[in-house]
Amino acid sequence: MSRIIDIELALMYAAILAAVAAIAWSAVKALRMRNGMASNDNHIPARKIAGATVVLLVVSLLVTFLSGSAAPMHVNGTEYAQRFWLKTSDMLINTSLILLVIAVIGIVFSISGYCRRNSKVSKPEASNS
């Protein structure tokens, strides 16, 4: 039975390593493709949005880790009292909730049809055909 658990753990570690490698490769590829391109795509400030997203993620992870509870928990008769892991689990749960709420707000904003017009950008004329 112990051999099966060792194999499962090895496969889990391999999957995590593959996921991290895929994320790193994707990030490097995206940065190389965007290098030198305009910061606006179809009048959408893509770089500002990407930068704000990264800053929001890092800040929310830091704030939720610092504000996370480290109170011991009793689960199935076992006490979990490791301060770091309790705070880390709180951090991941609370950050997920914060980002989900912000995503819903973004979707509602997008669906609402509210659009700020930039006076420097001229609107295309509608043709009468």
Short mmCIF file of N, CA and C in Angstrom, two decimals:
data_model
loop_
_atom_site.label_atom_id
_atom_site.label_comp_id
_atom_site.label_asym_id
_atom_site.label_seq_id
_atom_site.Cartn_x
_atom_site.Cartn_y
_atom_site.Cartn_z
N MET A 1 0.82 -1.20 0.00
CA MET A 1 0.00 0.00 0.00
C MET A 1 0.87 1.26 0.00
N SER A 2 1.98 1.19 0.72
CA SER A 2 2.88 2.34 0.81
C SER A 2 3.47 2.68 -0.56
N ARG A 3 3.69 1.66 -1.38
CA ARG A 3 4.26 1.86 -2.72
C ARG A 3 3.30 2.67 -3.59
N ILE A 4 2.01 2.40 -3.48
CA ILE A 4 1.00 3.13 -4.27
C ILE A 4 0.97 4.60 -3.86
N ILE A 5 1.06 4.85 -2.58
CA ILE A 5 1.05 6.23 -2.09
C ILE A 5 2.29 6.97 -2.59
N ASP A 6 3.45 6.30 -2.59
CA ASP A 6 4.67 6.93 -3.10
C ASP A 6 4.55 7.27 -4.58
N ILE A 7 3.94 6.37 -5.34
CA ILE A 7 3.73 6.62 -6.77
C ILE A 7 2.78 7.79 -6.97
N GLU A 8 1.70 7.83 -6.21
CA GLU A 8 0.75 8.94 -6.31
C GLU A 8 1.40 10.27 -5.96
N LEU A 9 2.20 10.29 -4.92
CA LEU A 9 2.90 11.53 -4.54
C LEU A 9 3.87 11.96 -5.64
N ALA A 10 4.59 11.02 -6.22
CA ALA A 10 5.52 11.35 -7.30
C ALA A 10 4.77 11.92 -8.50
N LEU A 11 3.62 11.35 -8.83
CA LEU A 11 2.82 11.87 -9.94
C LEU A 11 2.28 13.26 -9.64
N MET A 12 1.88 13.50 -8.40
CA MET A 12 1.40 14.83 -8.02
C MET A 12 2.52 15.86 -8.14
N TYR A 13 3.72 15.52 -7.66
CA TYR A 13 4.84 16.43 -7.78
C TYR A 13 5.19 16.69 -9.24
N ALA A 14 5.12 15.66 -10.07
CA ALA A 14 5.40 15.83 -11.50
C ALA A 14 4.35 16.73 -12.15
N ALA A 15 3.09 16.58 -11.76
CA ALA A 15 2.03 17.43 -12.32
C ALA A 15 2.22 18.89 -11.90
N ILE A 16 2.59 19.10 -10.65
CA ILE A 16 2.84 20.46 -10.18
C ILE A 16 4.02 21.07 -10.92
N LEU A 17 5.09 20.31 -11.08
CA LEU A 17 6.26 20.79 -11.80
C LEU A 17 5.91 21.12 -13.26
N ALA A 18 5.12 20.27 -13.90
CA ALA A 18 4.71 20.52 -15.28
C ALA A 18 3.84 21.77 -15.37
N ALA A 19 2.96 21.98 -14.40
CA ALA A 19 2.12 23.18 -14.41
C ALA A 19 2.95 24.44 -14.22
N VAL A 20 3.91 24.41 -13.32
CA VAL A 20 4.77 25.58 -13.11
C VAL A 20 5.61 25.86 -14.35
N ALA A 21 6.12 24.81 -14.98
CA ALA A 21 6.90 24.99 -16.21
C ALA A 21 6.04 25.57 -17.33
N ALA A 22 4.80 25.11 -17.45
CA ALA A 22 3.90 25.64 -18.48
C ALA A 22 3.57 27.10 -18.22
N ILE A 23 3.39 27.47 -16.96
CA ILE A 23 3.10 28.86 -16.62
C ILE A 23 4.31 29.74 -16.96
N ALA A 24 5.50 29.28 -16.59
CA ALA A 24 6.71 30.06 -16.88
C ALA A 24 6.92 30.22 -18.38
N TRP A 25 6.75 29.14 -19.13
CA TRP A 25 6.90 29.20 -20.58
C TRP A 25 5.89 30.15 -21.20
N SER A 26 4.66 30.08 -20.74
CA SER A 26 3.60 30.95 -21.26
C SER A 26 3.88 32.42 -20.95
N ALA A 27 4.36 32.70 -19.74
CA ALA A 27 4.66 34.08 -19.36
C ALA A 27 5.81 34.63 -20.19
N VAL A 28 6.87 33.84 -20.38
CA VAL A 28 8.00 34.29 -21.18
C VAL A 28 7.58 34.52 -22.62
N LYS A 29 6.79 33.62 -23.17
CA LYS A 29 6.33 33.75 -24.55
C LYS A 29 5.45 35.00 -24.70
N ALA A 30 4.56 35.24 -23.76
CA ALA A 30 3.68 36.41 -23.83
C ALA A 30 4.49 37.70 -23.72
N LEU A 31 5.49 37.72 -22.84
CA LEU A 31 6.32 38.92 -22.70
C LEU A 31 7.14 39.18 -23.95
N ARG A 32 7.64 38.15 -24.59
CA ARG A 32 8.41 38.33 -25.82
C ARG A 32 7.52 38.82 -26.96
N MET A 33 6.30 38.32 -27.03
CA MET A 33 5.39 38.73 -28.11
C MET A 33 4.93 40.17 -27.93
N ARG A 34 4.79 40.62 -26.70
CA ARG A 34 4.30 41.97 -26.45
C ARG A 34 5.43 43.00 -26.41
N ASN A 35 6.65 42.55 -26.43
CA ASN A 35 7.78 43.46 -26.37
C ASN A 35 7.81 44.34 -27.61
N GLY A 36 7.72 45.65 -27.40
CA GLY A 36 7.77 46.59 -28.51
C GLY A 36 6.41 46.91 -29.11
N MET A 37 5.38 46.20 -28.72
CA MET A 37 4.05 46.50 -29.26
C MET A 37 3.46 47.68 -28.52
N ALA A 38 2.49 48.30 -29.12
CA ALA A 38 1.82 49.43 -28.49
C ALA A 38 1.12 48.98 -27.22
N SER A 39 1.01 49.91 -26.29
CA SER A 39 0.37 49.55 -25.02
C SER A 39 -1.14 49.52 -25.13
N ASN A 40 -1.68 50.01 -26.23
CA ASN A 40 -3.13 50.00 -26.44
C ASN A 40 -3.48 49.04 -27.56
N ASP A 41 -4.39 48.14 -27.30
CA ASP A 41 -4.92 47.24 -28.33
C ASP A 41 -6.36 47.64 -28.57
N ASN A 42 -6.63 48.17 -29.75
CA ASN A 42 -7.98 48.63 -30.09
C ASN A 42 -8.51 49.60 -29.04
N HIS A 43 -7.65 50.53 -28.64
CA HIS A 43 -7.97 51.57 -27.65
C HIS A 43 -8.29 51.00 -26.28
N ILE A 44 -7.77 49.82 -26.00
CA ILE A 44 -7.91 49.20 -24.68
C ILE A 44 -6.51 49.16 -24.06
N PRO A 45 -6.31 49.78 -22.91
CA PRO A 45 -4.97 49.82 -22.30
C PRO A 45 -4.58 48.46 -21.72
N ALA A 46 -4.15 47.55 -22.58
CA ALA A 46 -3.88 46.17 -22.18
C ALA A 46 -2.77 46.07 -21.14
N ARG A 47 -1.70 46.81 -21.32
CA ARG A 47 -0.59 46.73 -20.36
C ARG A 47 -0.99 47.27 -19.00
N LYS A 48 -1.77 48.34 -18.99
CA LYS A 48 -2.22 48.89 -17.70
C LYS A 48 -3.12 47.89 -16.99
N ILE A 49 -4.00 47.23 -17.74
CA ILE A 49 -4.89 46.24 -17.14
C ILE A 49 -4.10 45.06 -16.61
N ALA A 50 -3.12 44.57 -17.38
CA ALA A 50 -2.29 43.45 -16.93
C ALA A 50 -1.48 43.83 -15.70
N GLY A 51 -0.91 45.02 -15.71
CA GLY A 51 -0.14 45.48 -14.55
C GLY A 51 -1.00 45.63 -13.31
N ALA A 52 -2.20 46.20 -13.49
CA ALA A 52 -3.11 46.36 -12.36
C ALA A 52 -3.55 45.01 -11.81
N THR A 53 -3.72 44.03 -12.69
CA THR A 53 -4.12 42.70 -12.25
C THR A 53 -3.03 42.05 -11.41
N VAL A 54 -1.79 42.16 -11.85
CA VAL A 54 -0.67 41.58 -11.10
C VAL A 54 -0.54 42.27 -9.74
N VAL A 55 -0.63 43.61 -9.73
CA VAL A 55 -0.52 44.35 -8.47
C VAL A 55 -1.66 43.96 -7.53
N LEU A 56 -2.89 43.86 -8.06
CA LEU A 56 -4.04 43.46 -7.25
C LEU A 56 -3.83 42.08 -6.65
N LEU A 57 -3.32 41.15 -7.44
CA LEU A 57 -3.08 39.79 -6.95
C LEU A 57 -2.05 39.78 -5.82
N VAL A 58 -0.93 40.44 -6.04
CA VAL A 58 0.14 40.45 -5.03
C VAL A 58 -0.32 41.13 -3.75
N VAL A 59 -0.99 42.28 -3.89
CA VAL A 59 -1.46 43.01 -2.71
C VAL A 59 -2.51 42.20 -1.96
N SER A 60 -3.43 41.59 -2.68
CA SER A 60 -4.47 40.81 -2.00
C SER A 60 -3.87 39.58 -1.31
N LEU A 61 -2.88 38.93 -1.93
CA LEU A 61 -2.22 37.80 -1.28
C LEU A 61 -1.52 38.25 0.00
N LEU A 62 -0.82 39.37 -0.06
CA LEU A 62 -0.10 39.86 1.12
C LEU A 62 -1.06 40.26 2.24
N VAL A 63 -2.10 41.02 1.89
CA VAL A 63 -3.05 41.49 2.90
C VAL A 63 -3.80 40.32 3.53
N THR A 64 -4.25 39.38 2.71
CA THR A 64 -5.02 38.26 3.26
C THR A 64 -4.14 37.32 4.07
N PHE A 65 -2.84 37.22 3.73
CA PHE A 65 -1.95 36.40 4.55
C PHE A 65 -1.74 37.05 5.91
N LEU A 66 -1.50 38.36 5.91
CA LEU A 66 -1.26 39.06 7.17
C LEU A 66 -2.50 39.09 8.05
N SER A 67 -3.68 39.14 7.44
CA SER A 67 -4.91 39.20 8.23
C SER A 67 -5.52 37.82 8.49
N GLY A 68 -4.90 36.78 7.98
CA GLY A 68 -5.43 35.42 8.15
C GLY A 68 -5.36 34.95 9.59
N SER A 69 -6.28 34.08 9.94
CA SER A 69 -6.34 33.55 11.30
C SER A 69 -5.33 32.41 11.47
N ALA A 70 -4.71 32.38 12.64
CA ALA A 70 -3.79 31.30 12.97
C ALA A 70 -4.31 30.49 14.15
N ALA A 71 -5.61 30.62 14.43
CA ALA A 71 -6.21 29.87 15.54
C ALA A 71 -6.24 28.38 15.20
N PRO A 72 -5.85 27.53 16.13
CA PRO A 72 -5.87 26.08 15.87
C PRO A 72 -7.28 25.59 15.52
N MET A 73 -7.33 24.58 14.65
CA MET A 73 -8.60 24.00 14.22
C MET A 73 -8.64 22.53 14.59
N HIS A 74 -9.82 22.05 14.92
CA HIS A 74 -10.02 20.63 15.18
C HIS A 74 -10.83 20.06 14.01
N VAL A 75 -10.22 19.15 13.27
CA VAL A 75 -10.87 18.53 12.12
C VAL A 75 -10.80 17.02 12.31
N ASN A 76 -11.95 16.37 12.38
CA ASN A 76 -12.04 14.92 12.56
C ASN A 76 -11.22 14.45 13.76
N GLY A 77 -11.27 15.21 14.82
CA GLY A 77 -10.59 14.83 16.04
C GLY A 77 -9.10 15.14 16.07
N THR A 78 -8.57 15.73 15.00
CA THR A 78 -7.15 16.07 14.94
C THR A 78 -7.00 17.58 15.02
N GLU A 79 -6.06 18.03 15.84
CA GLU A 79 -5.84 19.47 15.96
C GLU A 79 -4.75 19.91 14.99
N TYR A 80 -5.07 20.94 14.21
CA TYR A 80 -4.12 21.54 13.28
C TYR A 80 -3.71 22.89 13.86
N ALA A 81 -2.43 23.04 14.20
CA ALA A 81 -1.99 24.24 14.89
C ALA A 81 -0.77 24.89 14.24
N GLN A 82 -0.41 24.48 13.01
CA GLN A 82 0.74 25.10 12.36
C GLN A 82 0.35 26.47 11.84
N ARG A 83 0.90 27.48 12.45
CA ARG A 83 0.53 28.88 12.18
C ARG A 83 0.67 29.23 10.69
N PHE A 84 1.79 28.88 10.07
CA PHE A 84 2.03 29.24 8.67
C PHE A 84 0.97 28.65 7.74
N TRP A 85 0.67 27.36 7.89
CA TRP A 85 -0.27 26.72 6.98
C TRP A 85 -1.70 27.17 7.21
N LEU A 86 -2.04 27.49 8.46
CA LEU A 86 -3.38 28.02 8.73
C LEU A 86 -3.55 29.38 8.07
N LYS A 87 -2.54 30.24 8.17
CA LYS A 87 -2.60 31.56 7.55
C LYS A 87 -2.58 31.43 6.01
N THR A 88 -1.81 30.47 5.50
CA THR A 88 -1.73 30.28 4.06
C THR A 88 -3.07 29.81 3.50
N SER A 89 -3.73 28.90 4.18
CA SER A 89 -5.03 28.43 3.68
C SER A 89 -6.06 29.56 3.74
N ASP A 90 -6.04 30.37 4.79
CA ASP A 90 -6.91 31.54 4.85
C ASP A 90 -6.60 32.50 3.70
N MET A 91 -5.31 32.70 3.43
CA MET A 91 -4.89 33.60 2.36
C MET A 91 -5.45 33.15 1.02
N LEU A 92 -5.33 31.86 0.70
CA LEU A 92 -5.79 31.36 -0.59
C LEU A 92 -7.30 31.45 -0.72
N ILE A 93 -8.01 31.12 0.34
CA ILE A 93 -9.48 31.18 0.30
C ILE A 93 -9.95 32.61 0.15
N ASN A 94 -9.44 33.51 0.98
CA ASN A 94 -9.89 34.90 0.95
C ASN A 94 -9.49 35.62 -0.32
N THR A 95 -8.28 35.35 -0.84
CA THR A 95 -7.87 35.96 -2.10
C THR A 95 -8.75 35.47 -3.24
N SER A 96 -9.09 34.19 -3.24
CA SER A 96 -10.00 33.67 -4.27
C SER A 96 -11.34 34.38 -4.23
N LEU A 97 -11.87 34.59 -3.03
CA LEU A 97 -13.15 35.29 -2.91
C LEU A 97 -13.05 36.73 -3.37
N ILE A 98 -11.98 37.42 -3.00
CA ILE A 98 -11.80 38.81 -3.42
C ILE A 98 -11.72 38.91 -4.94
N LEU A 99 -10.90 38.06 -5.56
CA LEU A 99 -10.76 38.11 -7.01
C LEU A 99 -12.04 37.71 -7.73
N LEU A 100 -12.81 36.79 -7.15
CA LEU A 100 -14.09 36.41 -7.73
C LEU A 100 -15.07 37.57 -7.71
N VAL A 101 -15.13 38.28 -6.59
CA VAL A 101 -16.03 39.44 -6.48
C VAL A 101 -15.62 40.52 -7.48
N ILE A 102 -14.32 40.77 -7.61
CA ILE A 102 -13.84 41.77 -8.57
C ILE A 102 -14.15 41.34 -10.00
N ALA A 103 -14.03 40.05 -10.30
CA ALA A 103 -14.37 39.56 -11.64
C ALA A 103 -15.85 39.75 -11.93
N VAL A 104 -16.71 39.48 -10.95
CA VAL A 104 -18.16 39.69 -11.15
C VAL A 104 -18.44 41.16 -11.38
N ILE A 105 -17.80 42.04 -10.62
CA ILE A 105 -17.98 43.47 -10.82
C ILE A 105 -17.54 43.88 -12.23
N GLY A 106 -16.42 43.32 -12.69
CA GLY A 106 -15.95 43.60 -14.04
C GLY A 106 -16.92 43.12 -15.11
N ILE A 107 -17.51 41.96 -14.90
CA ILE A 107 -18.49 41.44 -15.86
C ILE A 107 -19.74 42.31 -15.89
N VAL A 108 -20.22 42.71 -14.71
CA VAL A 108 -21.40 43.58 -14.65
C VAL A 108 -21.09 44.91 -15.32
N PHE A 109 -19.91 45.46 -15.10
CA PHE A 109 -19.51 46.71 -15.73
C PHE A 109 -19.47 46.54 -17.24
N SER A 110 -18.95 45.43 -17.71
CA SER A 110 -18.86 45.18 -19.14
C SER A 110 -20.24 45.01 -19.77
N ILE A 111 -21.12 44.29 -19.10
CA ILE A 111 -22.47 44.06 -19.63
C ILE A 111 -23.32 45.33 -19.60
N SER A 112 -23.03 46.21 -18.65
CA SER A 112 -23.86 47.41 -18.48
C SER A 112 -23.84 48.32 -19.69
N GLY A 113 -22.81 48.23 -20.52
CA GLY A 113 -22.74 49.07 -21.70
C GLY A 113 -22.16 50.44 -21.43
N TYR A 114 -21.77 50.70 -20.20
CA TYR A 114 -21.17 51.99 -19.86
C TYR A 114 -19.82 52.08 -20.54
N CYS A 115 -19.62 53.15 -21.25
CA CYS A 115 -18.37 53.31 -21.98
C CYS A 115 -17.91 54.75 -21.86
N ARG A 116 -16.70 54.93 -21.40
CA ARG A 116 -16.15 56.28 -21.32
C ARG A 116 -15.55 56.63 -22.66
N ARG A 117 -15.96 57.75 -23.21
CA ARG A 117 -15.47 58.20 -24.51
C ARG A 117 -14.21 59.02 -24.33
N ASN A 118 -13.24 58.78 -25.18
CA ASN A 118 -12.00 59.55 -25.17
C ASN A 118 -12.13 60.61 -26.26
N SER A 119 -11.95 61.85 -25.92
CA SER A 119 -12.16 62.93 -26.89
C SER A 119 -11.09 62.92 -27.97
N LYS A 120 -9.92 62.31 -27.73
CA LYS A 120 -8.86 62.26 -28.72
C LYS A 120 -9.12 61.24 -29.82
N VAL A 121 -9.95 60.27 -29.54
CA VAL A 121 -10.23 59.20 -30.50
C VAL A 121 -11.54 59.53 -31.19
N SER A 122 -11.47 59.61 -32.51
CA SER A 122 -12.70 59.91 -33.25
C SER A 122 -13.46 58.65 -33.53
N LYS A 123 -14.78 58.76 -33.43
CA LYS A 123 -15.64 57.60 -33.70
C LYS A 123 -15.78 57.46 -35.22
N PRO A 124 -15.81 56.22 -35.70
CA PRO A 124 -16.02 56.03 -37.15
C PRO A 124 -17.43 56.46 -37.54
N GLU A 125 -17.52 57.05 -38.71
CA GLU A 125 -18.82 57.49 -39.22
C GLU A 125 -19.64 56.30 -39.67
N ALA A 126 -20.91 56.32 -39.38
CA ALA A 126 -21.80 55.26 -39.82
C ALA A 126 -22.17 55.51 -41.27
N SER A 127 -22.09 54.50 -42.09
CA SER A 127 -22.43 54.66 -43.50
C SER A 127 -23.93 54.50 -43.70
N ASN A 128 -24.44 55.20 -44.65
CA ASN A 128 -25.89 55.17 -44.94
C ASN A 128 -26.17 54.26 -46.12
N SER A 129 -25.73 53.05 -46.11
CA SER A 129 -25.98 52.17 -47.24
C SER A 129 -27.06 51.18 -46.96
#
